[in-house]
Amino acid sequence: MTTAVEVTGLTKRYRSLTAVGDVTFRIREHAITGLLGRNGAGKTTLMRLITGQEFATRGEIRLFGEPPVENARVLSRTCFISESQRYPDDFRVKHVLASAPRFFAQWDADFADELVTAFRLNRRQLVKKLSRGQRSAVGVIVGLASRAPLTIFDEPYLGLDAVARQIFYDRLLADYSEHPRTVIISTHLIDEIAHLLEYAVVIDDGRIAIDSPVESLTAAAATIAGTAESVERFVAGRTVVHRARLGGLLSATLDGVTDADRAAARDAGLEVGPVSLQELIVRRTSGDANTPDSAAAGAAPETTEVTR
C-alpha cells in the first residue's frame, strides 16, 4: 500500500479545547476516502492541519512523505476545496478558471469548460453574486479540473440540488477512473457518497472512531430481526450497536458478524439484513456504540422503542 497522507499522534488544541486528540491514520494513494463524522467532530480542523493551514500542537503529518507546512513542493500537488472558499470581490467565474492554472500544474481547461456547462454557470457572473449552490459548483469544478494528486473536498455539495450533486458524483467517478489520484471527501451525506468510497475514516469528538475499507466495514455488520426472545438469545455475547423494539419484535444491529453467524441466525428462524454505511457510522458514533452485549459490559447499547 502506497500512502499519500500519514498522520501520527496528531493533536490540535485551542486553549482548553482539544479539536483533534492524538489521532493516527493513513490515507491510501489513488483511492477515494471519506472523512466522515458529525458536525463539530473535528473534520475541518483535521483537513486544515493536513493542508498546512493550521499548526499542530503535537504530532506529525506527512503528505507524499514530506511535512506540508510551508512546503511549496507538497502543497503544489494538493487542492483543498472548502465550503467556506473565498474569492476577491471583483472575481467573476471566468477569473477563477483563468487563475487556476497558476496553482495546479495538471489543470484541464477543457474539462473545466465542460463542467461549467454541466452546472449551468455563467462565466461572466460575479462570484459574490452567485447562490450558495452555484458557489459550491465553482469549488467542485476547480477541485475536479485541478487533477491534483491530492484533492480534498470539504462538504462540497452545500446548496447543490439533487441533480447537481449527482453530476458531481458521476463526473468525479468517471474522471477518477481515467486519471487516478487521491481524493478525500468530507461530508455528512454518507448514504449519497457511500458508493464512491473505498475507505472510510470516521472522526468522533476529535478522535478516530473508524479507519477501514468500506467493503469490509459493511460486510461485518448485519441487522438481526425476529421475536424479542429469539433475538436476545441469539445476540447474547455479541457486539450489539443498536436495538429497535416494536411490541414483541426486536431488531438488533450487530458488528463483527461472520458468514457462520448469518447462517446460524437464519437457522434460528431470524431475518438477516444488511446495514448501510451511514447507519453503521451513526450507531458507532452515537455514544453507545461498540458495546458488548454481556453483563460484564456494565452498559446497554442504544435502544429505540418504536410505537404505532
Coordinates of C-alpha atoms in Angstrom, one line a residue:
M1 CA 0.0 0.0 0.0
T2 CA 1.3 3.4 -1.0
T3 CA 0.5 6.2 1.4
A4 CA -0.5 9.7 0.3
V5 CA -1.2 11.1 3.8
E6 CA 0.3 9.8 7.0
V7 CA -0.9 11.2 10.4
T8 CA 0.8 10.2 13.6
G9 CA -0.1 11.2 17.1
L10 CA -1.7 14.4 15.9
T11 CA -3.2 16.8 18.4
K12 CA -4.6 20.3 18.0
R13 CA -5.7 22.4 20.9
Y14 CA -7.3 25.8 21.1
R15 CA -6.7 26.9 24.7
S16 CA -8.8 24.4 26.7
L17 CA -10.5 22.9 23.7
T18 CA -9.0 19.8 22.1
A19 CA -10.3 19.8 18.5
V20 CA -8.2 16.9 17.4
G21 CA -6.8 14.5 20.0
D22 CA -3.8 12.1 19.4
V23 CA -5.1 10.7 16.0
T24 CA -3.1 8.3 13.9
F25 CA -4.2 7.1 10.4
R26 CA -3.2 6.8 6.8
I27 CA -4.9 7.8 3.6
R28 CA -4.1 5.4 0.7
E29 CA -2.8 6.8 -2.6
H30 CA -5.0 6.6 -5.6
A31 CA -8.2 5.9 -3.6
I32 CA -11.4 7.8 -2.7
T33 CA -11.6 8.1 1.0
G34 CA -14.5 9.6 3.1
L35 CA -13.5 11.7 6.1
L36 CA -16.8 11.3 8.0
G37 CA -18.3 12.4 11.3
R38 CA -20.8 14.6 12.9
N39 CA -20.7 18.4 12.8
G40 CA -18.1 19.7 15.2
A41 CA -16.3 16.3 15.3
G42 CA -13.0 17.8 14.1
K43 CA -13.1 17.1 10.3
T44 CA -12.4 20.7 9.1
T45 CA -9.6 21.2 11.7
L46 CA -8.0 18.0 10.6
M47 CA -8.2 19.0 6.9
R48 CA -6.7 22.4 7.7
L49 CA -3.8 20.6 9.6
I50 CA -3.2 18.2 6.7
T51 CA -3.0 21.1 4.2
G52 CA -0.7 23.2 6.3
Q53 CA -3.2 25.9 7.1
E54 CA -3.0 25.2 10.9
F55 CA -0.1 24.3 13.1
A56 CA -0.3 21.1 15.1
T57 CA 0.0 21.3 18.9
R58 CA 1.7 17.9 18.7
G59 CA 2.3 15.1 16.3
E60 CA 3.4 14.6 12.7
I61 CA 1.8 15.0 9.3
R62 CA 3.3 13.8 6.0
L63 CA 1.9 14.3 2.5
F64 CA 3.7 12.1 -0.1
G65 CA 6.4 11.6 2.6
E66 CA 7.0 15.2 3.4
P67 CA 5.6 17.7 6.0
P68 CA 3.1 20.1 4.4
V69 CA 3.7 23.3 6.4
E70 CA 5.4 25.9 4.3
N71 CA 6.3 23.2 1.8
A72 CA 5.6 24.6 -1.7
R73 CA 6.6 21.3 -3.4
V74 CA 4.0 19.3 -1.4
L75 CA 1.2 22.0 -1.4
S76 CA 1.5 22.4 -5.2
R77 CA 0.3 18.8 -5.5
T78 CA -2.7 19.5 -3.2
C79 CA -6.1 21.0 -3.9
F80 CA -8.3 21.8 -0.9
I81 CA -11.8 22.9 -1.7
S82 CA -13.6 24.3 1.4
E83 CA -17.3 25.1 1.7
S84 CA -16.1 28.5 3.0
Q85 CA -14.0 29.2 0.0
R86 CA -13.5 33.0 -0.6
Y87 CA -12.6 34.9 -3.7
P88 CA -11.8 38.6 -4.4
D89 CA -14.9 40.8 -4.6
D90 CA -14.4 41.6 -8.3
F91 CA -13.8 38.0 -9.3
R92 CA -16.1 36.5 -11.9
V93 CA -16.4 32.8 -12.6
K94 CA -14.1 33.2 -15.6
H95 CA -11.4 34.8 -13.4
V96 CA -11.5 31.8 -11.1
L97 CA -10.9 29.5 -14.0
A98 CA -8.3 31.7 -15.6
S99 CA -6.2 31.8 -12.3
A100 CA -6.4 28.1 -11.5
P101 CA -3.6 27.0 -13.9
R102 CA -1.2 29.1 -11.8
F103 CA -1.8 26.8 -8.8
F104 CA -2.4 23.5 -10.4
A105 CA 0.1 22.1 -12.9
Q106 CA -2.3 19.5 -14.2
W107 CA -5.3 21.8 -14.7
D108 CA -7.6 20.7 -17.6
A109 CA -9.3 23.8 -19.1
D110 CA -11.4 21.8 -21.4
F111 CA -12.7 19.7 -18.6
A112 CA -13.5 22.8 -16.6
D113 CA -15.4 24.2 -19.5
E114 CA -17.5 21.0 -19.7
L115 CA -18.3 21.3 -16.0
V116 CA -19.3 24.9 -16.3
T117 CA -21.8 23.9 -18.9
A118 CA -23.0 20.9 -16.9
F119 CA -23.6 23.0 -13.8
R120 CA -25.2 25.8 -15.9
L121 CA -22.9 28.5 -14.7
N122 CA -22.5 31.9 -16.3
R123 CA -18.8 32.6 -16.7
R124 CA -19.3 36.4 -16.6
Q125 CA -21.2 36.4 -13.3
L126 CA -19.6 37.8 -10.2
V127 CA -18.7 35.0 -7.7
K128 CA -20.1 37.1 -4.8
K129 CA -23.4 37.3 -6.6
L130 CA -23.8 33.5 -7.0
S131 CA -26.1 31.5 -4.9
R132 CA -24.7 29.2 -2.4
G133 CA -25.2 26.2 -4.7
Q134 CA -23.5 28.0 -7.6
R135 CA -20.5 28.8 -5.4
S136 CA -20.3 25.2 -4.4
A137 CA -20.4 24.3 -8.1
V138 CA -17.4 26.6 -8.7
G139 CA -15.5 24.8 -6.0
V140 CA -16.4 21.4 -7.4
I141 CA -15.2 22.5 -10.9
V142 CA -11.9 23.7 -9.5
G143 CA -11.4 20.5 -7.5
L144 CA -12.2 18.2 -10.4
A145 CA -10.4 20.1 -13.1
S146 CA -7.3 20.6 -11.0
R147 CA -6.5 16.9 -11.3
A148 CA -4.2 17.5 -8.2
P149 CA -2.6 14.3 -6.9
L150 CA -4.3 15.0 -3.6
T151 CA -7.7 16.6 -3.8
I152 CA -9.7 17.3 -0.7
F153 CA -13.4 18.3 -0.8
D154 CA -14.8 19.7 2.5
E155 CA -18.6 19.5 2.3
P156 CA -18.5 20.2 -1.5
Y157 CA -22.2 19.8 -2.1
L158 CA -23.7 22.5 0.2
G159 CA -26.5 24.3 -1.6
L160 CA -26.4 22.0 -4.6
D161 CA -29.7 20.4 -5.6
A162 CA -30.1 16.7 -6.1
V163 CA -29.4 16.9 -9.9
A164 CA -26.2 19.0 -9.4
R165 CA -24.9 16.6 -6.6
Q166 CA -25.4 13.7 -9.0
I167 CA -23.5 15.5 -11.7
F168 CA -20.6 15.9 -9.2
Y169 CA -20.7 12.2 -8.2
D170 CA -20.8 11.0 -11.8
R171 CA -18.1 13.3 -13.1
L172 CA -15.9 12.5 -10.1
L173 CA -16.1 8.7 -10.7
A174 CA -15.7 9.0 -14.4
D175 CA -12.6 11.3 -14.3
Y176 CA -11.1 9.4 -11.4
S177 CA -11.2 6.2 -13.4
E178 CA -9.3 7.9 -16.2
H179 CA -7.0 10.0 -14.0
P180 CA -6.4 8.2 -10.7
R181 CA -5.5 10.4 -7.8
T182 CA -6.0 10.6 -4.0
V183 CA -9.4 12.1 -3.2
I184 CA -10.7 12.9 0.3
I185 CA -14.4 13.8 0.7
S186 CA -15.6 15.2 4.0
T187 CA -19.4 15.1 4.2
H188 CA -22.3 14.1 6.4
L189 CA -24.4 12.9 3.4
I190 CA -22.9 9.4 3.9
D191 CA -25.6 7.4 2.1
E192 CA -25.2 9.6 -1.1
I193 CA -21.5 9.1 -1.4
A194 CA -21.1 5.5 0.0
H195 CA -20.9 4.1 -3.5
L196 CA -17.9 6.4 -4.2
L197 CA -15.8 5.4 -1.2
E198 CA -13.2 2.8 -1.0
Y199 CA -12.1 3.7 2.5
A200 CA -13.8 5.5 5.5
V201 CA -12.0 7.4 8.2
V202 CA -14.5 8.5 10.9
I203 CA -13.7 11.1 13.4
D204 CA -15.8 11.5 16.5
D205 CA -15.1 14.1 19.2
G206 CA -11.7 14.7 17.8
R207 CA -10.6 11.1 17.8
I208 CA -10.6 8.4 15.1
A209 CA -13.5 6.0 15.6
I210 CA -13.2 4.0 12.4
D211 CA -10.5 3.6 9.8
S212 CA -11.4 0.8 7.5
P213 CA -12.1 -0.2 3.9
V214 CA -15.8 0.4 3.3
E215 CA -16.4 -3.1 1.9
S216 CA -15.1 -4.9 4.9
L217 CA -16.8 -2.4 7.3
T218 CA -20.3 -3.0 5.9
A219 CA -19.7 -6.7 5.3
A220 CA -19.0 -7.2 9.0
A221 CA -22.4 -5.7 10.1
A222 CA -25.9 -7.1 9.9
T223 CA -29.4 -6.5 11.3
I224 CA -31.0 -9.5 13.0
A225 CA -34.8 -9.3 13.4
G226 CA -37.4 -11.6 15.0
T227 CA -39.2 -12.1 18.2
A228 CA -37.6 -10.3 21.1
E229 CA -36.9 -13.5 23.0
S230 CA -35.3 -15.2 19.9
V231 CA -33.1 -12.2 19.0
E232 CA -32.0 -11.6 22.6
R233 CA -31.0 -15.3 22.8
F234 CA -29.0 -15.0 19.6
V235 CA -27.2 -11.8 20.2
A236 CA -26.1 -12.7 23.8
G237 CA -22.3 -12.2 23.9
R238 CA -22.1 -10.5 20.6
T239 CA -21.4 -6.8 19.8
V240 CA -24.8 -5.0 19.6
V241 CA -24.6 -1.4 18.4
H242 CA -28.4 -0.7 18.3
R243 CA -31.7 -2.2 19.2
A244 CA -35.2 -1.2 18.0
R245 CA -38.3 -2.7 19.5
L246 CA -41.8 -2.9 18.1
G247 CA -44.1 -4.6 20.5
G248 CA -42.8 -8.2 20.9
L249 CA -40.5 -7.9 18.0
L250 CA -36.8 -6.8 18.1
S251 CA -34.3 -5.7 15.5
A252 CA -30.6 -5.6 16.6
T253 CA -27.7 -4.2 14.6
L254 CA -24.6 -6.3 15.1
D255 CA -20.9 -5.6 14.4
G256 CA -18.3 -8.3 13.7
V257 CA -20.8 -10.6 12.0
T258 CA -19.4 -13.7 10.1
D259 CA -21.0 -15.8 7.4
A260 CA -21.4 -18.5 10.0
D261 CA -23.3 -16.0 12.3
R262 CA -25.6 -15.2 9.4
A263 CA -26.3 -18.9 8.7
A264 CA -26.9 -19.6 12.4
A265 CA -29.4 -16.7 12.6
R266 CA -31.3 -17.9 9.6
D267 CA -31.3 -21.5 11.0
A268 CA -32.9 -20.0 14.2
G269 CA -35.7 -18.5 12.1
L270 CA -34.4 -14.9 12.3
E271 CA -34.3 -12.4 9.5
V272 CA -30.8 -11.2 8.5
G273 CA -30.5 -7.8 6.7
P274 CA -27.7 -5.5 5.6
V275 CA -26.6 -2.3 7.3
S276 CA -25.8 0.8 5.3
L277 CA -22.6 2.6 5.8
Q278 CA -24.5 5.7 7.2
E279 CA -26.5 3.6 9.7
L280 CA -23.3 1.8 10.9
I281 CA -21.4 5.1 11.4
V282 CA -24.4 6.7 13.1
R283 CA -24.6 3.8 15.5
R284 CA -20.9 3.6 16.1
T285 CA -20.6 7.3 16.9
S286 CA -23.9 7.8 18.9
G287 CA -22.2 7.4 22.3
D288 CA -23.4 3.8 22.9
A289 CA -21.5 2.1 20.1
N290 CA -19.2 -0.9 20.3
T291 CA -20.9 -2.2 23.5
P292 CA -20.5 -5.9 24.0
D293 CA -24.0 -7.3 24.9
S294 CA -23.0 -9.0 28.1
A295 CA -23.5 -8.5 31.9
A296 CA -19.8 -7.8 32.2
A297 CA -20.1 -4.8 29.9
G298 CA -22.0 -2.8 32.5
A299 CA -23.9 -0.8 30.0
A300 CA -26.6 -1.4 27.3
P301 CA -26.4 -0.4 23.7
E302 CA -28.7 2.2 22.3
T303 CA -32.3 1.1 22.1
T304 CA -35.1 2.7 20.1
E305 CA -38.7 1.9 21.1
V306 CA -41.0 2.1 18.0
T307 CA -44.7 2.9 18.6
R308 CA -47.6 2.8 16.3

